[in-house]
Amino acid sequence: MSTSEPTAEAVFNNPFGTRITPDEVIDTISFFDDWEERYRYIIDLGKQLPEFPQSLKNEELLVRGCQSQVWLLAREDQPNSIVQLAVDSDALIVRGLAAIVLAAYNGKSSRDILAFDIEHYFDQIDLLKHLSPTRGNGLRSMVKKIQLHAENMSR
Amino acid sequence: MSFSVDAVRAQFPILATSVHGKPLVYLDNGATTQKPQCVIDALNTYYSSQNSNVHRGAHYLSDVATAEFEGARQVVADFLNASREEILWTRGTTESINIVAQCYAREQLQTGDEILITAMEHHSNIVPWQLACERSGATLKVVPVHDDGSLDMEAYDALLSERTRIVAVVQVSNSLGTINPIAEIIAKAKAIGAVTLIDGAQAISHFPVDVQALDCDFYAFSGHKVFGPTGIGALYGKRALLEAMPPYQGGGEMIERVTFAASTWNELPYKFEAGTPNIGGAIGLGTAIRWLDNQDRVALEQHEASLLDYATERAGEIGGLRLIGTAPNKVAVLSFLLEGGHPNDVGQLLDQQGVAVRTGHHCTMPLMDRLGIPGTVRASLSVYNDKSDIDTLFNALNKVKTFL
């Protein structure tokens, strides 16, 4: 389990799961009818994730199976027993997709994380249809990593 | 013979299709080339009216299939200026190299021996040699590249020694398009008694290859990169070397006689072709090569060279675009980075506009490490691409820039 250093506090400061909810993402994406607006929105979502300091862009936090590099950090907020998530990537679109995943999971309890139907979520935003299997795999391995964190925390 | 790119394009049905509602602009020819109608027809004809196992049937269809299959081998042999016994069917370049690494390097090399490759090799011309080194005790040595992506020939001269037993070099870099001076490389290797293997995967569709003139010992290529089907390729090997090598895999077809005490091997090339081969693939590849042979090769080369010039010129007009690989001698490959965008972002945003490119490390991780980049966006051109494809690419790149 990775725990954050005090200097890394800022990376958890993102609006996903709180101000930006899965429903909002679904509504906004389905509103767009052309690819340009959809991709601009996804990239803009990614820009709302604070960048990781170099020290956090390490092997341990790296998500396997992504074509570009994705780093994921998770911690448990003890008194409330919720999972806080931070993510960064060196690619803009993947960063946006990771933000969309965070909208579903960040600030939730382990129980809520494990109960969330992520496939249904992806279907609703038509997300994986636009992704090649390799890109979809990267996103899925990020989801797996979050679910694993949640399982470990609920023990 | 007059050359018309429109007449060439018209023979490739896939080029008239659309992706994401946009006309396809296919610039991923380094990964695989598209197939002309005659190759598609040859596969169709084979499976519709000729399908049968080769070499052993006691019936009409088997004779037809065998004639077609061996005819295709002769086509490949003529194409490379080799004799048919020296052409082994393989699954592609990767398997061709593995055969030499396993059946020659692993058998012949020992501690103290060296295998020389270059820093621009595809993983398939690195890893088989690493495995052979592990088993034999030999050492892998690497010729460095210059910043522009050309090979450091002074370093090559310095690394070549009496310990060098094998020189395995890529003829054309898949990531950068660099054409290596293989005639010189082979001559120098030969002078010190080393065996040479040329990875011709990226060269074979761009210009003629004559293995006798080159005097290489082995030459490997893939069918699908020269307008043929996937899953078929060839290894050329000099007869004396192939005769001395043990079989690659055991099974049917590769034997002369089998008893439980011992087996004896079939003659060349069958010794290396255990099991039922990719008959349809071989026939398709033969058709592809006949098709290419019937084109005006000089005109095709000139066409590709003018496309590269035009693309390089247009690349210079795009702010923030950095070309990776600017060797003086190149095939029509444009590898680049766009400021502010990861190669994957650029590739995905091009794809949405109907432009197919490859992004990433192109299976040349050590080369990317050497150049200090995570990967590139690669537009690799072929004979059927035209100026309008390049215009579409750069218009699409200008749009991509608005996202970054």
XYZ file of C-alpha atoms in Angstrom, chain B:
404
model
C 6.279 1.952 -68.838
C 4.387 4.986 -67.562
C 3.645 5.307 -63.880
C 0.307 6.427 -62.507
C -0.238 6.402 -58.763
C -3.997 6.406 -59.383
C -3.683 3.174 -61.363
C -1.695 1.617 -58.494
C -4.153 2.847 -55.852
C -7.097 1.460 -57.780
C -5.740 -2.058 -57.255
C -5.947 -1.787 -53.449
C -9.645 -1.996 -52.477
C -9.077 -1.051 -48.816
C -7.821 2.395 -49.819
C -11.346 3.312 -50.924
C -12.826 2.650 -47.475
C -13.574 5.057 -44.612
C -12.791 5.092 -40.902
C -14.687 7.217 -38.352
C -16.655 8.540 -41.332
C -13.519 9.924 -43.013
C -11.758 8.562 -46.106
C -8.917 6.301 -44.997
C -5.414 7.725 -45.319
C -3.192 4.736 -44.650
C 0.287 5.734 -43.487
C 1.178 2.669 -41.414
C 2.916 0.700 -44.141
C 5.927 -0.037 -41.954
C 3.619 -2.139 -39.775
C 1.964 -3.860 -42.711
C 1.225 -3.028 -46.329
C -2.204 -3.324 -47.906
C -2.969 -6.064 -50.450
C -3.707 -5.621 -54.135
C -6.812 -7.273 -55.561
C -4.724 -9.967 -57.288
C -3.393 -11.201 -53.913
C -6.891 -11.251 -52.431
C -8.066 -13.132 -55.535
C -5.194 -15.628 -55.294
C -6.174 -16.504 -51.701
C -9.785 -16.797 -52.758
C -8.911 -19.021 -55.721
C -6.677 -21.224 -53.610
C -9.317 -21.846 -50.938
C -12.183 -22.046 -53.477
C -10.673 -24.408 -55.985
C -7.149 -25.582 -55.129
C -7.026 -26.287 -51.385
C -5.182 -29.497 -50.669
C -2.122 -30.610 -48.755
C 1.163 -30.395 -50.603
C 3.880 -32.881 -51.584
C 2.188 -36.133 -50.672
C -1.284 -36.356 -52.097
C -2.115 -39.059 -54.576
C -4.684 -36.883 -56.274
C -5.218 -34.034 -58.697
C -5.772 -31.199 -56.195
C -2.640 -32.016 -54.267
C -0.647 -31.807 -57.491
C -2.187 -28.403 -58.268
C -1.534 -27.069 -54.747
C 2.043 -28.385 -54.791
C 2.734 -26.788 -58.163
C 1.363 -23.439 -56.965
C 3.199 -23.626 -53.635
C 6.561 -24.564 -55.154
C 5.979 -22.088 -57.969
C 5.669 -19.367 -55.332
C 8.984 -20.472 -53.810
C 10.604 -20.115 -57.224
C 9.117 -16.606 -57.517
C 10.721 -15.630 -54.199
C 14.023 -17.229 -55.247
C 14.052 -15.302 -58.546
C 13.069 -12.099 -56.756
C 16.112 -12.352 -54.443
C 18.364 -13.909 -57.108
C 18.744 -17.130 -55.118
C 18.091 -20.764 -55.957
C 14.897 -22.377 -54.696
C 16.627 -24.794 -52.274
C 17.936 -21.755 -50.424
C 14.480 -20.271 -49.773
C 12.787 -21.513 -46.600
C 9.175 -20.622 -45.886
C 8.757 -19.160 -42.408
C 6.074 -17.267 -40.519
C 7.956 -14.048 -41.168
C 11.124 -12.131 -40.389
C 10.982 -12.967 -36.682
C 10.901 -16.706 -37.265
C 13.548 -16.417 -39.983
C 15.963 -14.747 -37.550
C 15.126 -17.219 -34.801
C 15.999 -20.132 -37.083
C 19.490 -18.711 -37.641
C 19.935 -17.797 -33.970
C 18.914 -21.282 -32.818
C 20.248 -23.551 -35.537
C 23.412 -21.644 -36.357
C 24.459 -19.266 -33.543
C 23.552 -21.497 -30.631
C 25.242 -24.487 -32.240
C 28.398 -22.851 -33.545
C 29.269 -20.141 -31.026
C 31.127 -20.399 -27.747
C 32.496 -18.222 -24.974
C 34.657 -15.460 -26.372
C 32.747 -15.254 -29.652
C 30.810 -12.100 -30.459
C 27.598 -11.290 -32.285
C 27.446 -7.767 -33.684
C 24.136 -5.937 -34.143
C 23.264 -2.219 -34.303
C 21.494 0.183 -31.949
C 18.627 0.560 -34.435
C 17.561 -3.103 -34.509
C 13.966 -4.183 -34.080
C 13.476 -6.337 -30.977
C 13.232 -9.348 -33.281
C 16.847 -8.822 -34.322
C 17.982 -8.384 -30.697
C 16.200 -10.900 -28.494
C 16.932 -14.087 -30.548
C 20.653 -13.237 -30.335
C 20.418 -12.582 -26.594
C 18.923 -16.050 -26.188
C 21.664 -17.544 -28.376
C 24.318 -15.731 -26.307
C 22.863 -17.058 -23.058
C 23.057 -20.621 -24.343
C 26.399 -20.416 -26.122
C 28.386 -18.053 -23.884
C 28.893 -15.605 -26.761
C 28.674 -11.832 -26.232
C 26.363 -9.354 -27.942
C 28.010 -6.158 -29.210
C 26.139 -3.119 -30.485
C 27.181 -0.627 -33.173
C 25.970 2.845 -32.062
C 23.977 5.309 -34.180
C 24.577 9.016 -34.780
C 22.033 11.620 -33.629
C 20.522 11.798 -37.130
C 19.782 8.069 -37.029
C 22.561 6.948 -39.356
C 24.880 4.133 -38.384
C 28.290 4.966 -36.888
C 30.451 3.165 -39.449
C 33.696 4.129 -37.709
C 32.434 2.376 -34.604
C 31.462 -0.598 -36.770
C 35.026 -0.853 -38.073
C 36.345 -0.626 -34.512
C 33.965 -3.254 -33.135
C 34.600 -5.749 -35.903
C 37.320 -8.171 -34.818
C 38.488 -11.764 -35.150
C 36.058 -12.534 -32.290
C 33.082 -11.414 -34.394
C 31.324 -14.526 -35.657
C 27.969 -13.113 -36.730
C 26.965 -9.667 -37.989
C 23.160 -9.223 -37.937
C 22.011 -5.878 -39.279
C 18.772 -4.250 -40.315
C 18.783 -3.028 -43.924
C 16.216 -0.284 -43.305
C 15.299 1.004 -39.829
C 11.594 0.510 -39.121
C 11.484 3.444 -36.678
C 13.454 6.023 -38.634
C 13.644 4.822 -42.229
C 17.465 4.943 -42.290
C 18.953 2.842 -45.108
C 22.130 1.166 -43.876
C 25.127 0.627 -46.184
C 24.762 -3.138 -46.025
C 26.991 -3.905 -49.004
C 29.906 -2.316 -47.156
C 28.873 -3.898 -43.858
C 28.698 -7.365 -45.444
C 32.015 -6.973 -47.299
C 33.834 -5.963 -44.109
C 32.254 -8.769 -42.091
C 33.158 -11.258 -44.791
C 36.756 -10.042 -44.807
C 37.171 -11.186 -41.196
C 35.228 -14.406 -41.746
C 31.982 -13.482 -39.952
C 28.598 -14.802 -41.065
C 26.073 -12.086 -42.018
C 22.308 -11.879 -41.597
C 20.300 -9.030 -43.076
C 16.891 -8.137 -41.630
C 15.152 -7.041 -44.804
C 11.637 -6.591 -43.367
C 11.479 -2.860 -44.072
C 13.555 -2.899 -47.263
C 11.861 -5.549 -49.374
C 8.917 -3.431 -50.587
C 11.020 -0.343 -51.326
C 13.842 -1.474 -53.620
C 15.183 -4.607 -55.352
C 17.395 -6.983 -53.359
C 20.011 -9.283 -54.885
C 21.441 -11.678 -52.298
C 24.228 -12.839 -54.617
C 25.401 -9.306 -55.341
C 25.216 -8.490 -51.620
C 26.878 -11.812 -50.766
C 25.074 -12.008 -47.414
C 24.765 -15.432 -45.781
C 21.169 -15.005 -44.598
C 18.380 -12.648 -45.607
C 15.048 -12.471 -43.743
C 11.769 -10.822 -44.734
C 8.012 -10.929 -44.106
C 5.328 -11.387 -46.742
C 2.827 -8.967 -45.230
C 5.244 -6.048 -45.537
C 5.538 -6.618 -49.286
C 1.817 -6.658 -50.208
C 1.383 -10.346 -49.314
C -0.603 -12.092 -46.559
C 0.346 -12.235 -42.882
C 1.839 -15.383 -41.345
C 4.197 -16.078 -44.231
C 7.752 -14.956 -44.882
C 11.039 -16.366 -46.004
C 14.597 -16.978 -44.971
C 17.290 -17.065 -47.620
C 20.396 -18.955 -46.531
C 23.488 -20.015 -48.416
C 23.237 -23.686 -49.260
C 26.426 -24.799 -47.460
C 25.337 -23.125 -44.214
C 21.799 -24.528 -44.389
C 23.196 -28.006 -45.116
C 25.404 -27.837 -42.024
C 22.656 -26.569 -39.708
C 20.503 -28.993 -37.685
C 16.727 -28.898 -38.264
C 14.685 -26.158 -36.550
C 11.605 -28.166 -35.586
C 10.853 -31.848 -35.842
C 7.761 -33.328 -37.464
C 6.304 -34.397 -40.765
C 7.689 -33.211 -44.083
C 11.171 -32.445 -42.736
C 12.245 -36.091 -42.576
C 13.614 -38.532 -45.108
C 13.057 -41.658 -43.014
C 11.887 -42.160 -39.429
C 12.475 -45.177 -37.215
C 12.290 -45.268 -33.422
C 16.056 -45.573 -33.343
C 16.793 -42.496 -35.420
C 15.560 -40.292 -38.216
C 17.262 -38.803 -41.213
C 16.487 -35.393 -42.607
C 14.864 -34.423 -45.829
C 16.814 -32.351 -48.360
C 16.771 -28.552 -48.526
C 14.566 -26.617 -48.099
C 12.193 -29.180 -46.545
C 14.558 -29.993 -43.675
C 13.483 -26.691 -42.092
C 9.772 -26.941 -42.874
C 8.207 -29.323 -40.358
C 4.448 -29.731 -40.519
C 1.890 -28.583 -43.053
C 3.063 -25.185 -44.262
C 1.047 -21.999 -44.807
C 0.177 -23.020 -48.358
C -2.351 -20.287 -49.071
C -0.009 -17.688 -47.585
C 2.908 -18.814 -49.729
C 0.770 -18.669 -52.875
C -0.475 -15.210 -51.858
C 3.083 -14.025 -51.287
C 4.189 -15.395 -54.652
C 1.338 -13.437 -56.253
C 2.308 -10.260 -54.368
C 5.903 -10.498 -55.517
C 4.881 -11.178 -59.108
C 2.666 -8.086 -58.868
C 5.547 -5.952 -57.560
C 7.913 -7.365 -60.189
C 5.503 -6.303 -62.910
C 5.591 -2.680 -61.768
C 8.158 -0.187 -62.962
C 10.375 -0.449 -59.867
C 12.460 2.573 -60.799
C 9.313 4.683 -61.152
C 8.016 3.393 -57.797
C 11.280 4.333 -56.090
C 11.195 7.797 -57.638
C 7.583 8.210 -56.578
C 8.379 7.261 -52.967
C 11.438 9.534 -52.929
C 9.397 12.506 -54.154
C 6.749 11.797 -51.493
C 9.454 11.768 -48.813
C 10.850 15.077 -50.080
C 7.399 16.644 -50.094
C 6.505 15.296 -46.630
C 9.827 16.465 -45.172
C 9.257 19.923 -46.634
C 5.715 20.119 -45.223
C 6.990 18.892 -41.829
C 9.330 21.884 -41.722
C 6.330 24.220 -41.984
C 4.645 22.866 -38.845
C 5.782 24.711 -35.723
C 6.712 22.448 -32.828
C 7.221 19.409 -35.062
C 10.562 17.681 -34.551
C 11.667 15.076 -37.071
C 13.341 12.017 -35.558
C 15.682 10.359 -38.039
C 17.157 12.631 -40.680
C 19.815 10.366 -42.149
C 20.770 11.339 -45.717
C 19.773 7.914 -47.009
C 16.181 7.109 -46.043
C 13.072 5.326 -47.280
C 9.766 7.212 -47.147
C 9.316 7.169 -43.373
C 8.560 10.257 -41.334
C 9.058 9.750 -37.592
C 8.339 12.803 -35.463
C 7.273 14.359 -32.188
C 4.785 17.181 -31.790
C 5.462 19.593 -28.960
C 3.003 19.311 -26.086
C 1.548 16.015 -27.237
C 2.444 12.456 -26.360
C 2.803 10.328 -29.526
C -0.298 8.397 -28.433
C -2.357 11.603 -28.227
C -1.243 12.617 -31.698
C -1.961 9.152 -33.105
C -5.425 8.998 -31.573
C -6.369 12.470 -32.796
C -5.083 11.641 -36.287
C -7.080 8.408 -36.250
C -10.271 10.360 -35.582
C -9.539 12.204 -38.823
C -9.068 9.013 -40.824
C -5.255 9.066 -40.785
C -3.629 5.777 -39.738
C -0.109 6.051 -38.275
C 1.834 4.091 -35.706
C 2.876 5.539 -32.372
C 5.176 4.355 -29.621
C 8.596 2.748 -29.489
C 8.069 0.689 -32.676
C 9.639 -2.384 -31.011
C 12.964 -0.542 -30.881
C 13.179 0.383 -27.185
C 17.003 0.569 -27.113
C 16.934 3.021 -30.031
C 14.357 5.211 -28.261
C 16.536 5.131 -25.120
C 19.541 6.151 -27.221
C 17.599 9.085 -28.690
C 16.196 9.974 -25.269
C 12.529 9.875 -26.296
C 9.589 7.660 -25.229
C 8.573 6.971 -28.806
C 7.517 8.738 -31.954
C 4.613 9.210 -34.312
C 5.531 7.350 -37.490
C 4.046 7.945 -40.912
C 5.432 5.255 -43.230
C 4.581 5.526 -46.904
C 4.181 3.016 -49.689
C 3.832 2.983 -53.453
C 0.088 3.715 -53.388
C 0.312 6.833 -51.235
C 0.055 10.171 -52.992
C 0.542 13.870 -52.355
C -3.023 14.297 -51.185
C -2.387 11.717 -48.412
C 0.452 13.891 -47.179
C -1.665 17.035 -47.404
C -4.377 15.300 -45.371
C -1.772 14.250 -42.782
C -0.490 17.776 -42.308
C -3.944 19.376 -42.308
C -4.907 16.829 -39.657
C -1.737 17.615 -37.679
C -2.624 21.300 -37.705
C -5.965 20.363 -36.184
C -4.239 18.093 -33.620
C -2.177 21.104 -32.535
C -5.365 22.919 -31.477
C -5.926 20.173 -28.893
C -2.489 20.308 -27.286
